Amino acid sequence: MRHAALIGIQLSEFMKMTPREFHIYADGYSKRKELEMEEYKAKFELEQEVLIYQAYLISRWVWTKKIDIEKILKSKKKKKEMTDEQMLEQVKVLNMLFGGEVKSIV
């Protein structure tokens, strides 16, 4: 009766079964559990492969060659100061470039 309870057979059904029927039922239960275990293993292996692939992709971003920030910051050109006349000429050029009109104030 312990095996019947483990398999999930009701007590009333177990009492009506012949030993051969019980054996067939137990064999079917065993096969079903084996198939479930194979499915679980296949799913686990697939998930494991996906996790390994994800770790590999993430490692490419994390362990890339480090860039020297000081070298980049020092390479910027120094800005030169403009006089008022140079700034006015630059504004006029940009104004014409964007379709504006040059109006002179007198």
Coordinates of C-alpha atoms in Angstrom, one line a residue, residues 3 8 12 25 34 38 42 48 76 83 85-86 91 102 105:
H3 CA 3.9 2.1 -3.1
G8 CA -0.9 8.3 -6.3
S12 CA -10.3 1.9 -3.2
Y25 CA 0.6 1.1 -13.3
E34 CA 12.2 9.1 -16.1
E38 CA 15.3 13.8 -18.8
A42 CA 17.8 18.9 -20.9
Q48 CA 23.5 26.5 -18.2
K76 CA 42.0 68.8 -26.2
T83 CA 38.2 90.0 -29.7
E85 CA 35.3 92.4 -33.7
Q86 CA 36.1 88.7 -34.4
V91 CA 28.0 85.9 -35.5
V102 CA 22.4 91.1 -41.4
I105 CA 22.5 99.4 -36.4

